[in-house]
Amino acid sequence: MSNQGFHVAVVGATGAVGQQMLETLANRDFPIRELTLLSSARSAGKAILFKGEEVIVQEAKPESFEGVDIALFSAGGSISKELAPEAAKRGAIAIDNTSAFRMDPEVPLVVPEVNKEDLRQHKGIIANPNCSTIQMVAALEPLRQAYGLKKVVVSTYQAVSGAGAKAVQELNDQTKAIVEGKEFQPEILPVGSDKKHYQIAFNAIPQIDKFEENGFTFEEMKMINETKKIMHMPELKVAATCVRLPIATGHSESLYFEVEATGVTTTDIQAKLKDAPGIVLEDNPSEQVYPMPANCVGKIDVFVGRIRKDLDEDTGFHMWVVSDNLLKGAAWNSVQIAETLVEMGLVEAK
Amino acid sequence: MSNQGFHVAVVGATGAVGQQMLETLANRDFPIRELTLLSSARSAGKAILFKGEEVIVQEAKPESFEGVDIALFSAGGSISKELAPEAAKRGAIAIDNTSAFRMDPEVPLVVPEVNKEDLRQHKGIIANPNCSTIQMVAALEPLRQAYGLKKVVVSTYQAVSGAGAKAVQELNDQTKAIVEGKEFQPEILPVGSDKKHYQIAFNAIPQIDKFEENGFTFEEMKMINETKKIMHMPELKVAATCVRLPIATGHSESLYFEVEATGVTTTDIQAKLKDAPGIVLEDNPSEQVYPMPANCVGKIDVFVGRIRKDLDEDTGFHMWVVSDNLLKGAAWNSVQIAETLVEMGLVEAK
């Protein structure tokens, strides 16, 4: 910590994403004058090391945000609903990683590479999109800018860490049990609070979050609705199928998309993505170069490969998009929003 | 074995699919008068139990097919290329599970639920389609019949047993090594004969089979070309992305497809699939009922769920299709072709 910079609060500091946020703030050397770590009453009192200094976690309350400049929320939707407005009321900018405010028309939903200008409209709360949405729109935006975008069909290959630390533990425990020939009882996945739980080890579960009436899951509807909002394209055709897999960290996505422009080539798409911010092109089939979740863990970029033109539609393309769901999908995008607020002069230290 | 029935040969009897073929022949009580088990010289001499009787495996040679009525091939493409014509020359019908003859215009490529009438055109060789193709066309055919079919975009979630027994061993060994914190060296997946090998445990590899010049893999092109041939629809728009996952057995597929007819509902699609041969509908989101690979192992059916109408396209739908890739995807479809030949009077015991 230094004498200059911002008073930053992290709400949910002891959780999986909270920990990643602290690590990212440290790695990025974000200018922090004072750091307040907040959590539920249960975790209050714990000591957490930040850049070699011990910080004691306090119970999050409305008055915890007095004097705070930037509050990063990742402690569940109900905490955000209660406390993000309290933080905003006290002059802090709340950057919320839950789904509580994402579709609120008053709240910007931001992926900096795509729509950082929306930050100018904030009224104290900024929402961080769903992990699977972030990496998809980051990869699509350079193509939308260059060629227009008509339609997206995505099938996801999502890691269990998106469902929290307990889900990762369940994958590990189940895998160990199966390897050792022991019994096990699924208790968390696909959705902790849903009625039934299924084996995730060596399996694929086509359910992430609960089901809506229309047969899509909430996760699928998040991808659909958030994409339209972030890209400012209410007319964009988007469909999603979200699947949970026995992978600890790293979401992959198989995308089919159609651009407006005709005559675009695979090489054109590769060139646009090669120069795009936050994107790493890994696309050389003859050398078996393509992104994989095992290679993306711990990296902040979005990795794109397997780009190829559809064999039937002149405007259709396929690609494979991989990213660390805890970093670009959560902690890094939140910290990146904070960095962007600073760059754009939209936040001042009190 | 009985005094009546057919002289059946199984080529590749000691392999993973060969074993499943023998089990399926026994389970289905296929009428076998005489059983000849064939393999490479290396495996010749082994004894295999079939319905309680020991059968000694012999080295496969052209003359091995003298007197054979039906020869089931699953010993690799080069063996089929060499010996299936030799079997046919000697009056046997060769049912070939490799890709050697699939796209040969003289060779019927058959999924009995879809195009059994094509069997009438056979000239001694009948091809069994690729595993990922079979379950997809079985699920699409009842919908094509009822509503027409314009376009299919599929992303697959494929099990390692499709790459052979060594790939299953690699998944198991790697998983164990990671659980125990030991080192490991990928040696088989994604493709044994390709240049590079990657970790499959807790990972997703977007490569099955080698790459073609157009950026698609051979597996993806198999799905595209075989689907058009089996459904007799050269004009059908089909695109595929094939992904290998840390699952031992059971392929899953996320399908987006467009029908010709307008005004079709999700309920219509469900009703057609409920009554379709070889299909089991598992589709009740409110009770979290949907197919999963862990539940399909050892079953011969194709399981379909997550059926829902696209939110933008009146003719567009999504569904999730799961099947045991070693059974309907290989052994069972081959034996089912043999059963269908018998039912249709297209094979006679010598």
XYZ file of C-alpha atoms in Angstrom:
700
model
C 0.000 0.000 0.000
C 1.143 3.523 -0.701
C 0.181 7.042 0.319
C -1.332 7.686 -3.056
C -4.116 5.894 -4.849
C -7.552 4.649 -3.893
C -9.345 3.219 -0.936
C -10.443 -0.162 -2.274
C -12.863 -2.556 -0.596
C -13.224 -6.222 -1.544
C -16.529 -7.790 -0.490
C -16.300 -11.584 -0.342
C -12.561 -11.415 0.232
C -12.333 -14.985 1.518
C -14.129 -16.598 -1.454
C -12.555 -18.123 -4.569
C -13.119 -15.069 -6.785
C -12.298 -12.667 -3.914
C -8.918 -14.328 -3.534
C -8.318 -14.020 -7.282
C -9.306 -10.336 -7.084
C -6.704 -9.674 -4.391
C -4.057 -11.522 -6.377
C -4.975 -9.592 -9.524
C -4.914 -6.226 -7.700
C -1.430 -7.120 -6.423
C -0.151 -8.438 -9.777
C -1.439 -5.374 -11.616
C 0.005 -3.086 -8.953
C -3.332 -1.270 -8.757
C -2.827 2.053 -6.888
C -4.228 1.285 -3.421
C -3.991 3.762 -0.546
C -6.145 1.729 1.798
C -7.555 -1.810 1.521
C -10.708 -2.908 3.325
C -11.536 -6.604 3.240
C -15.157 -7.498 3.942
C -17.054 -10.758 4.307
C -19.944 -12.381 6.118
C -19.865 -12.407 9.930
C -18.717 -16.042 9.724
C -15.402 -15.218 8.011
C -14.793 -11.919 9.808
C -11.623 -11.812 11.891
C -9.545 -13.860 9.445
C -6.184 -12.382 8.460
C -5.288 -12.198 4.762
C -1.879 -11.306 3.360
C -1.813 -8.575 0.702
C 1.596 -7.612 -0.694
C 3.182 -8.935 2.490
C 0.920 -7.008 4.860
C -1.716 -8.646 7.026
C -5.234 -7.305 6.583
C -8.009 -8.384 8.964
C -11.331 -9.244 7.336
C -14.307 -7.326 8.745
C -18.000 -8.064 8.615
C -19.602 -6.211 5.688
C -22.099 -3.555 6.836
C -23.495 -0.409 5.189
C -21.098 1.812 7.144
C -18.101 -0.317 6.022
C -18.123 1.724 2.808
C -17.539 5.142 4.415
C -14.527 6.681 2.641
C -14.224 3.821 0.112
C -13.526 4.831 -3.519
C -13.954 1.473 -5.273
C -15.785 -1.588 -3.886
C -15.355 -4.918 -5.645
C -18.286 -7.228 -4.848
C -18.146 -11.009 -5.154
C -20.085 -12.419 -2.219
C -23.332 -13.572 -3.831
C -26.323 -11.771 -5.293
C -28.187 -11.075 -2.061
C -25.170 -9.358 -0.448
C -24.717 -7.220 -3.573
C -28.403 -6.320 -3.674
C -28.239 -5.167 -0.072
C -24.837 -3.516 0.085
C -23.884 -2.244 -3.399
C -26.496 0.568 -3.157
C -25.171 1.357 0.337
C -21.643 1.629 -1.076
C -22.860 3.857 -3.935
C -24.818 6.027 -1.494
C -21.542 6.689 0.351
C -19.768 7.791 -2.837
C -17.994 4.532 -3.681
C -18.223 2.944 -7.118
C -19.446 -0.635 -6.675
C -18.141 -3.108 -9.284
C -20.400 -6.115 -8.852
C -19.470 -9.614 -9.995
C -22.904 -11.149 -9.247
C -25.966 -11.239 -11.475
C -27.899 -8.870 -9.148
C -27.746 -5.735 -11.327
C -26.587 -6.989 -14.732
C -29.865 -6.473 -16.558
C -30.801 -3.281 -14.670
C -31.113 -0.603 -17.401
C -29.571 1.939 -14.984
C -26.430 -0.195 -14.520
C -23.662 -0.438 -17.146
C -22.635 -4.036 -17.881
C -19.053 -3.787 -19.026
C -16.298 -5.725 -20.750
C -13.663 -2.994 -21.219
C -12.517 -4.246 -24.662
C -16.123 -4.014 -25.855
C -18.039 -1.151 -24.224
C -15.896 0.888 -21.833
C -17.734 4.058 -22.939
C -20.782 2.738 -21.043
C -18.836 3.373 -17.824
C -19.559 7.104 -18.265
C -23.263 6.419 -17.545
C -22.715 4.741 -14.187
C -24.706 5.839 -11.144
C -22.499 4.200 -8.546
C -22.919 0.575 -9.585
C -21.219 -1.200 -12.505
C -21.943 -4.850 -13.268
C -19.401 -7.463 -14.306
C -20.960 -9.919 -16.813
C -21.266 -13.680 -16.466
C -17.976 -15.540 -17.056
C -19.149 -17.361 -20.193
C -20.474 -14.102 -21.692
C -17.261 -12.116 -21.153
C -14.918 -14.325 -23.161
C -17.460 -14.681 -25.984
C -18.128 -10.961 -26.479
C -14.414 -10.141 -26.171
C -13.759 -12.474 -29.111
C -16.776 -11.342 -31.156
C -16.416 -7.562 -30.752
C -13.454 -7.049 -33.145
C -15.389 -9.028 -35.753
C -18.603 -7.090 -35.155
C -16.680 -3.835 -35.607
C -15.119 -4.999 -38.862
C -17.883 -7.053 -40.477
C -21.116 -6.621 -38.500
C -22.729 -9.501 -36.625
C -26.096 -11.181 -37.316
C -26.258 -14.428 -35.403
C -24.397 -16.424 -32.754
C -24.934 -20.053 -31.703
C -22.702 -21.108 -28.811
C -22.182 -24.416 -27.024
C -20.106 -24.131 -23.867
C -17.650 -26.481 -22.152
C -17.588 -24.997 -18.646
C -15.311 -25.717 -15.702
C -16.629 -26.484 -12.221
C -14.860 -23.549 -10.546
C -17.623 -21.392 -12.021
C -19.871 -23.084 -9.451
C -17.557 -22.200 -6.556
C -14.818 -23.761 -4.484
C -17.102 -26.494 -3.143
C -17.804 -27.680 -6.691
C -14.063 -27.950 -7.364
C -13.724 -29.968 -4.172
C -16.601 -32.208 -5.315
C -14.912 -32.862 -8.673
C -11.637 -33.707 -6.926
C -13.260 -35.935 -4.293
C -15.432 -37.786 -6.836
C -12.519 -38.328 -9.198
C -10.439 -39.736 -6.350
C -13.315 -41.982 -5.249
C -13.777 -43.369 -8.775
C -10.031 -43.924 -9.258
C -9.938 -45.784 -5.935
C -13.165 -47.690 -6.602
C -15.007 -46.107 -3.675
C -18.641 -44.988 -3.318
C -19.599 -41.327 -3.490
C -22.710 -39.184 -3.213
C -23.127 -36.116 -5.483
C -24.138 -33.138 -3.329
C -23.319 -29.899 -5.157
C -23.420 -30.042 -8.958
C -25.064 -29.106 -11.210
C -26.645 -26.487 -8.890
C -26.222 -26.567 -5.117
C -29.708 -25.236 -4.437
C -31.542 -27.358 -7.044
C -33.379 -30.599 -6.241
C -31.110 -33.231 -7.776
C -27.358 -33.635 -7.890
C -25.397 -35.649 -10.416
C -21.948 -37.112 -10.884
C -19.566 -34.645 -12.545
C -16.368 -36.742 -12.688
C -16.012 -38.393 -16.134
C -19.446 -36.998 -17.068
C -21.071 -34.030 -18.847
C -24.053 -32.240 -17.258
C -26.134 -30.132 -19.661
C -27.384 -27.850 -16.887
C -25.745 -24.732 -15.427
C -27.969 -22.753 -13.062
C -31.698 -23.552 -12.817
C -34.196 -23.870 -15.665
C -36.477 -21.116 -16.913
C -39.988 -21.778 -18.202
C -38.796 -21.605 -21.829
C -36.528 -24.647 -21.420
C -33.309 -22.620 -21.398
C -31.284 -22.411 -18.186
C -30.616 -19.105 -16.452
C -26.956 -19.454 -17.508
C -28.025 -19.751 -21.145
C -30.363 -16.757 -20.825
C -27.566 -14.764 -19.166
C -25.356 -15.387 -22.208
C -28.188 -14.380 -24.541
C -29.378 -11.242 -22.719
C -26.014 -9.975 -21.506
C -24.482 -10.286 -24.988
C -27.235 -8.123 -26.477
C -26.819 -5.513 -23.729
C -23.000 -5.337 -23.803
C -22.871 -5.157 -27.608
C -25.838 -2.735 -27.781
C -27.557 -5.118 -30.202
C -31.058 -5.972 -28.970
C -31.732 -7.398 -32.451
C -28.743 -9.806 -32.426
C -29.769 -13.451 -32.750
C -28.049 -15.369 -29.926
C -28.610 -18.904 -28.683
C -26.659 -20.852 -26.069
C -26.341 -24.366 -24.702
C -24.331 -24.480 -21.461
C -22.668 -27.671 -20.277
C -20.669 -28.408 -17.124
C -17.620 -30.664 -17.516
C -15.023 -32.373 -15.315
C -12.491 -29.558 -15.699
C -11.406 -27.496 -12.661
C -10.749 -24.149 -14.361
C -11.012 -22.783 -17.911
C -14.193 -22.362 -19.930
C -14.236 -23.302 -23.622
C -16.835 -22.285 -26.186
C -17.680 -23.627 -29.629
C -19.091 -20.691 -31.585
C -20.945 -20.574 -34.878
C -21.584 -17.000 -36.006
C -22.721 -15.117 -39.062
C -21.374 -11.677 -40.024
C -23.171 -9.029 -42.123
C -20.415 -8.596 -44.713
C -20.026 -11.037 -47.591
C -16.754 -12.413 -48.920
C -14.930 -12.383 -45.570
C -12.235 -15.080 -45.332
C -10.819 -17.140 -42.464
C -7.579 -15.157 -42.892
C -9.512 -11.888 -42.463
C -11.011 -13.121 -39.186
C -7.624 -14.324 -37.930
C -6.021 -10.954 -38.788
C -8.680 -8.988 -36.899
C -8.361 -11.180 -33.805
C -4.550 -11.138 -33.898
C -4.597 -7.357 -33.409
C -7.509 -7.238 -30.952
C -7.016 -6.108 -27.329
C -7.138 -8.883 -24.739
C -7.161 -11.627 -27.402
C -4.430 -14.171 -28.111
C -4.745 -15.967 -31.434
C -3.691 -19.632 -31.169
C -4.675 -20.986 -34.545
C -2.371 -23.218 -36.536
C -4.071 -26.548 -37.308
C -1.126 -28.019 -39.207
C 0.965 -27.669 -36.024
C -1.969 -28.712 -33.775
C -2.037 -25.245 -32.212
C -5.387 -24.345 -30.650
C -6.498 -23.132 -27.213
C -7.228 -25.605 -24.400
C -8.413 -24.972 -20.827
C -5.354 -26.706 -19.311
C -3.140 -24.058 -20.959
C -5.173 -20.946 -20.065
C -5.208 -21.246 -16.272
C -3.675 -18.208 -14.553
C -3.664 -16.079 -17.723
C -5.802 -12.965 -18.182
C -6.302 -13.216 -21.961
C -9.006 -14.742 -24.117
C -7.568 -17.416 -26.425
C -9.088 -18.049 -29.858
C -8.436 -20.763 -32.412
C -10.026 -23.321 -34.766
C -11.263 -20.420 -36.907
C -12.786 -21.660 -40.150
C -15.330 -20.569 -42.680
C -18.598 -22.475 -42.794
C -18.792 -24.785 -45.808
C -22.343 -23.705 -46.735
C -22.886 -20.091 -45.588
C -20.656 -17.398 -47.094
C -21.177 -15.251 -43.975
C -20.844 -18.147 -41.473
C -17.766 -18.971 -39.359
C -16.762 -21.291 -36.533
C -14.273 -20.692 -33.747
C -13.135 -22.028 -30.361
C -12.737 -19.564 -27.481
C -11.024 -20.424 -24.180
C -10.336 -18.348 -21.057
C -9.683 -18.651 -17.324
C -13.217 -18.242 -15.945
C -11.901 -16.969 -12.596
C -9.734 -14.259 -14.210
C -11.110 -12.695 -17.424
C -14.418 -14.360 -16.492
C -14.533 -12.725 -13.041
C -11.654 -11.210 -11.034
C -9.593 -9.730 -13.851
C -12.564 -8.206 -15.682
C -13.624 -6.535 -12.401
C -10.139 -5.159 -11.726
C -9.875 -4.173 -15.395
C -13.073 -2.142 -14.998
C -11.447 -0.402 -12.018
C -8.275 0.286 -14.056
C -10.402 1.628 -16.918
C -12.312 3.947 -14.569
C -8.945 5.354 -13.471
C -7.667 5.716 -17.057
C -10.866 7.464 -18.119
C -10.768 9.789 -15.103
C -14.105 8.461 -13.851
C -13.012 7.793 -10.281
C -11.329 10.150 -7.844
C -9.589 9.338 -4.596
C -11.439 10.908 -1.681
C -24.191 -71.790 -31.153
C -26.963 -73.752 -32.804
C -27.398 -75.910 -35.903
C -29.379 -73.166 -37.575
C -28.413 -69.633 -38.402
C -25.405 -67.992 -39.959
C -21.681 -68.401 -40.128
C -20.478 -65.143 -38.627
C -16.907 -63.860 -38.616
C -15.669 -61.049 -36.381
C -12.480 -59.365 -37.601
C -10.686 -57.538 -34.817
C -12.232 -59.805 -32.190
C -9.727 -58.880 -29.493
C -10.188 -55.091 -29.800
C -12.487 -52.862 -27.766
C -15.248 -52.708 -30.391
C -14.762 -56.380 -31.349
C -15.394 -57.369 -27.738
C -18.536 -55.220 -27.687
C -19.648 -56.850 -30.950
C -19.352 -60.326 -29.424
C -21.234 -59.214 -26.325
C -23.953 -57.636 -28.456
C -24.279 -60.731 -30.672
C -24.712 -62.815 -27.507
C -27.131 -60.393 -25.819
C -29.279 -60.143 -28.953
C -29.169 -63.928 -29.390
C -28.199 -63.427 -33.032
C -28.702 -66.751 -34.886
C -25.145 -68.080 -35.210
C -24.370 -71.508 -36.635
C -20.627 -71.019 -36.669
C -18.421 -68.247 -35.239
C -15.004 -67.416 -36.652
C -12.891 -64.964 -34.684
C -10.119 -63.238 -36.624
C -7.340 -60.834 -35.724
C -3.799 -59.820 -36.587
C -1.096 -62.504 -36.345
C -0.083 -60.946 -33.009
C -3.371 -61.776 -31.267
C -3.975 -65.110 -33.049
C -4.146 -68.123 -30.746
C -5.973 -66.322 -27.934
C -9.092 -68.044 -26.591
C -12.277 -65.989 -26.249
C -15.447 -67.126 -24.477
C -18.694 -66.768 -26.444
C -21.884 -67.955 -24.731
C -19.772 -70.207 -22.522
C -17.838 -71.817 -25.386
C -14.163 -71.163 -26.032
C -13.330 -69.922 -29.516
C -9.711 -69.682 -30.644
C -8.787 -66.490 -32.511
C -7.187 -67.070 -35.916
C -5.055 -64.836 -38.068
C -7.233 -63.027 -40.639
C -6.406 -64.058 -44.223
C -8.396 -63.942 -47.483
C -9.240 -67.642 -47.201
C -10.557 -67.157 -43.637
C -13.842 -66.019 -45.217
C -14.611 -69.264 -47.101
C -18.141 -70.281 -46.089
C -18.741 -67.126 -44.005
C -22.186 -65.479 -44.378
C -21.634 -62.242 -42.425
C -18.259 -60.703 -41.543
C -18.149 -57.872 -39.003
C -14.984 -55.790 -39.464
C -13.486 -53.615 -36.754
C -9.716 -53.989 -37.048
C -8.705 -50.692 -38.634
C -9.084 -49.208 -42.100
C -6.142 -50.933 -43.772
C -7.326 -54.424 -42.728
C -10.821 -53.629 -44.036
C -9.462 -52.268 -47.313
C -7.507 -55.467 -47.835
C -9.898 -58.098 -46.537
C -13.485 -56.821 -46.887
C -13.333 -57.255 -50.698
C -11.881 -60.747 -50.134
C -14.811 -61.595 -47.854
C -17.289 -60.203 -50.397
C -15.578 -62.154 -53.215
C -16.250 -65.345 -51.233
C -19.942 -64.572 -50.866
C -19.905 -63.077 -47.370
C -21.505 -59.726 -46.591
C -18.869 -57.517 -44.955
C -20.213 -55.006 -42.419
C -17.335 -52.628 -41.929
C -16.957 -50.391 -38.885
C -13.953 -48.440 -40.255
C -13.957 -45.384 -42.490
C -12.433 -47.357 -45.415
C -15.570 -47.583 -47.567
C -18.002 -45.094 -46.029
C -17.899 -42.541 -48.810
C -17.598 -45.127 -51.633
C -20.677 -44.517 -53.826
C -20.937 -48.310 -54.378
C -21.170 -48.987 -50.635
C -24.346 -48.359 -48.596
C -23.669 -46.387 -45.381
C -26.440 -47.455 -43.035
C -28.140 -46.526 -39.784
C -31.113 -48.921 -39.811
C -33.572 -46.413 -38.280
C -32.716 -43.986 -41.081
C -31.933 -45.743 -44.372
C -32.271 -49.510 -44.150
C -33.643 -49.594 -47.710
C -30.111 -48.721 -48.904
C -29.084 -52.235 -47.807
C -30.813 -53.601 -50.937
C -28.098 -51.946 -53.095
C -25.172 -53.632 -51.376
C -22.492 -55.381 -53.432
C -20.974 -57.365 -50.597
C -19.763 -54.483 -48.427
C -21.888 -52.331 -46.104
C -20.331 -49.489 -44.113
C -21.104 -48.583 -40.510
C -20.961 -44.783 -40.034
C -18.759 -42.865 -37.615
C -19.951 -43.014 -33.983
C -20.744 -39.306 -33.710
C -22.696 -39.383 -36.989
C -24.879 -42.348 -36.044
C -26.462 -40.899 -32.911
C -27.036 -37.540 -34.613
C -28.818 -38.872 -37.699
C -30.881 -41.296 -35.596
C -32.215 -38.313 -33.632
C -32.694 -36.053 -36.676
C -34.394 -38.551 -39.028
C -37.867 -38.579 -37.360
C -37.806 -34.763 -37.492
C -36.666 -34.686 -41.127
C -39.529 -37.042 -42.019
C -42.097 -34.907 -40.237
C -40.883 -31.364 -40.860
C -38.021 -31.429 -43.381
C -34.486 -30.403 -42.481
C -32.482 -27.412 -43.741
C -29.462 -26.905 -41.527
C -27.553 -28.574 -38.685
C -24.787 -27.100 -36.506
C -23.341 -29.606 -34.041
C -20.735 -29.307 -31.290
C -19.659 -32.650 -29.857
C -18.561 -33.749 -26.386
C -16.770 -37.016 -27.221
C -15.470 -39.763 -24.951
C -11.938 -41.137 -25.198
C -13.029 -44.731 -25.903
C -13.729 -43.534 -29.445
C -9.936 -43.337 -29.780
C -9.462 -46.924 -28.596
C -8.596 -48.847 -25.456
C -5.164 -47.205 -25.138
C -6.799 -43.770 -24.976
C -9.056 -44.947 -22.128
C -5.960 -46.238 -20.337
C -4.257 -42.872 -20.900
C -7.215 -40.998 -19.374
C -7.211 -43.310 -16.358
C -3.443 -43.160 -15.862
C -3.281 -39.369 -16.253
C -6.191 -38.833 -13.881
C -4.532 -41.045 -11.288
C -1.207 -39.225 -11.743
C -2.842 -35.816 -11.263
C -4.829 -36.976 -8.213
C -1.597 -38.327 -6.704
C 0.467 -35.281 -7.730
C 2.749 -37.299 -10.019
C 4.315 -36.424 -13.387
C 2.922 -37.794 -16.639
C 3.683 -37.658 -20.350
C 0.788 -37.531 -22.879
C 1.437 -40.162 -25.577
C -1.851 -41.011 -27.321
C -4.469 -38.249 -27.469
C -5.693 -36.418 -29.395
C -4.479 -38.680 -32.252
C -1.949 -41.458 -31.714
C -0.325 -40.980 -35.124
C -0.247 -37.146 -35.081
C 2.816 -35.084 -34.111
C 1.832 -33.674 -30.731
C 0.026 -35.172 -27.748
C -1.825 -33.280 -25.058
C -3.209 -33.817 -21.567
C -6.789 -35.120 -21.663
C -7.508 -35.435 -17.904
C -9.364 -32.311 -16.652
C -8.974 -30.780 -20.127
C -10.838 -30.362 -23.439
C -9.048 -30.999 -26.750
C -10.719 -29.474 -29.826
C -9.190 -32.029 -32.176
C -10.457 -35.496 -33.110
C -8.578 -37.146 -35.988
C -6.132 -35.099 -38.086
C -6.767 -31.758 -39.787
C -7.827 -31.290 -43.389
C -6.648 -28.368 -45.520
C -9.944 -26.497 -44.930
C -9.351 -26.226 -41.162
C -11.930 -28.865 -40.265
C -10.741 -32.180 -38.813
C -11.425 -35.489 -40.558
C -13.874 -36.313 -37.733
C -15.797 -33.115 -38.454
C -15.807 -33.821 -42.203
C -16.994 -37.399 -41.509
C -19.989 -36.006 -39.629
C -20.716 -33.565 -42.453
C -20.292 -35.933 -45.414
C -21.741 -39.071 -43.830
C -24.869 -37.230 -42.667
C -25.576 -36.030 -46.214
C -25.063 -39.540 -47.615
C -27.119 -41.412 -44.993
C -30.018 -38.928 -45.193
C -29.793 -38.700 -49.015
C -29.536 -34.917 -48.696
C -26.455 -33.637 -50.556
C -27.921 -30.133 -50.212
C -28.275 -30.283 -46.394
C -26.257 -27.609 -44.597
C -24.182 -29.365 -41.914
C -21.316 -28.057 -39.812
C -19.495 -29.751 -36.940
C -16.984 -28.971 -34.197
C -15.635 -32.120 -32.536
C -14.091 -32.021 -29.071
C -12.477 -34.779 -26.991
C -13.246 -34.736 -23.248
C -12.158 -36.591 -20.091
C -15.055 -39.060 -20.258
C -14.417 -42.782 -20.782
C -17.564 -43.718 -22.707
C -20.644 -41.870 -23.991
C -20.675 -39.179 -26.673
C -22.845 -36.073 -26.207
C -23.861 -33.600 -28.893
C -25.266 -30.076 -28.709
C -27.357 -29.620 -31.853
C -28.839 -26.516 -33.413
C -31.020 -27.353 -36.409
C -33.557 -25.703 -38.669
C -36.569 -27.526 -40.138
C -38.433 -26.639 -43.366
C -41.893 -26.381 -41.795
C -42.980 -23.245 -39.952
C -44.952 -23.155 -36.696
C -43.470 -26.371 -35.260
C -43.369 -26.375 -31.430
C -41.055 -27.936 -28.856
C -43.940 -30.255 -27.932
C -44.228 -31.396 -31.564
C -40.519 -32.285 -31.643
C -40.766 -34.119 -28.330
C -43.794 -36.111 -29.545
C -42.032 -37.209 -32.759
C -38.929 -38.331 -30.855
C -40.933 -40.111 -28.165
C -42.365 -42.466 -30.803
C -39.200 -42.836 -32.872
C -37.375 -46.185 -33.138
C -34.138 -46.441 -31.175
C -34.727 -43.107 -29.411
C -35.396 -42.558 -25.707
C -36.772 -39.128 -24.823
C -35.372 -37.847 -21.506
C -36.639 -34.301 -21.431
C -38.157 -32.821 -18.313
C -36.268 -29.688 -17.248
C -38.430 -28.993 -14.188
C -37.360 -32.390 -12.802
C -33.773 -31.975 -14.072
C -34.261 -34.889 -16.470
C -31.866 -34.849 -19.436
C -29.424 -37.358 -20.917
C -25.871 -37.640 -19.599
C -23.015 -39.892 -20.731
C -22.643 -41.488 -17.268
C -26.215 -42.823 -17.601
C -26.025 -44.156 -21.174
C -23.144 -46.611 -20.832
C -24.141 -50.168 -21.762
C -27.437 -49.122 -23.386
C -28.152 -49.442 -27.106
C -30.490 -46.457 -27.448
C -29.952 -42.843 -28.419
C -31.058 -40.488 -25.627
C -32.446 -37.033 -26.422
C -33.322 -34.098 -24.187
C -32.944 -30.324 -23.664
C -35.276 -29.811 -26.648
C -36.235 -26.161 -27.033
C -37.284 -23.793 -29.731
C -34.803 -21.125 -30.751
C -35.765 -17.692 -29.414
C -35.166 -15.938 -32.749
C -35.774 -18.419 -35.592
C -39.275 -19.885 -35.927
C -37.800 -22.950 -37.672
C -34.795 -23.298 -35.322
C -34.430 -25.788 -32.444
C -31.814 -26.978 -29.978
C -31.346 -30.430 -28.481
C -28.842 -32.595 -26.598
C -28.155 -36.109 -27.897
C -26.247 -38.775 -25.921
C -25.356 -42.381 -26.744
C -22.862 -45.128 -25.895
C -20.282 -44.607 -28.652
C -19.141 -48.244 -28.455
C -22.706 -49.614 -28.851
C -25.040 -47.560 -31.073
C -21.916 -45.738 -32.234
C -20.166 -48.943 -33.301
C -20.905 -52.538 -32.199
C -24.680 -52.348 -31.894
C -25.208 -50.489 -35.153
C -23.104 -53.156 -36.936
C -25.043 -56.032 -35.359
C -28.287 -54.154 -36.009
C -27.344 -53.984 -39.710
C -26.866 -57.778 -39.615
C -30.266 -58.250 -37.919
C -31.871 -55.948 -40.485
C -30.315 -57.909 -43.361
C -31.907 -61.058 -41.883
C -35.305 -59.375 -41.384
C -35.287 -58.049 -44.939
C -34.260 -61.430 -46.355
C -31.056 -59.983 -47.766
C -28.726 -62.625 -46.352
C -28.934 -66.396 -46.690
C -27.114 -69.030 -44.714
C -24.804 -71.009 -47.018
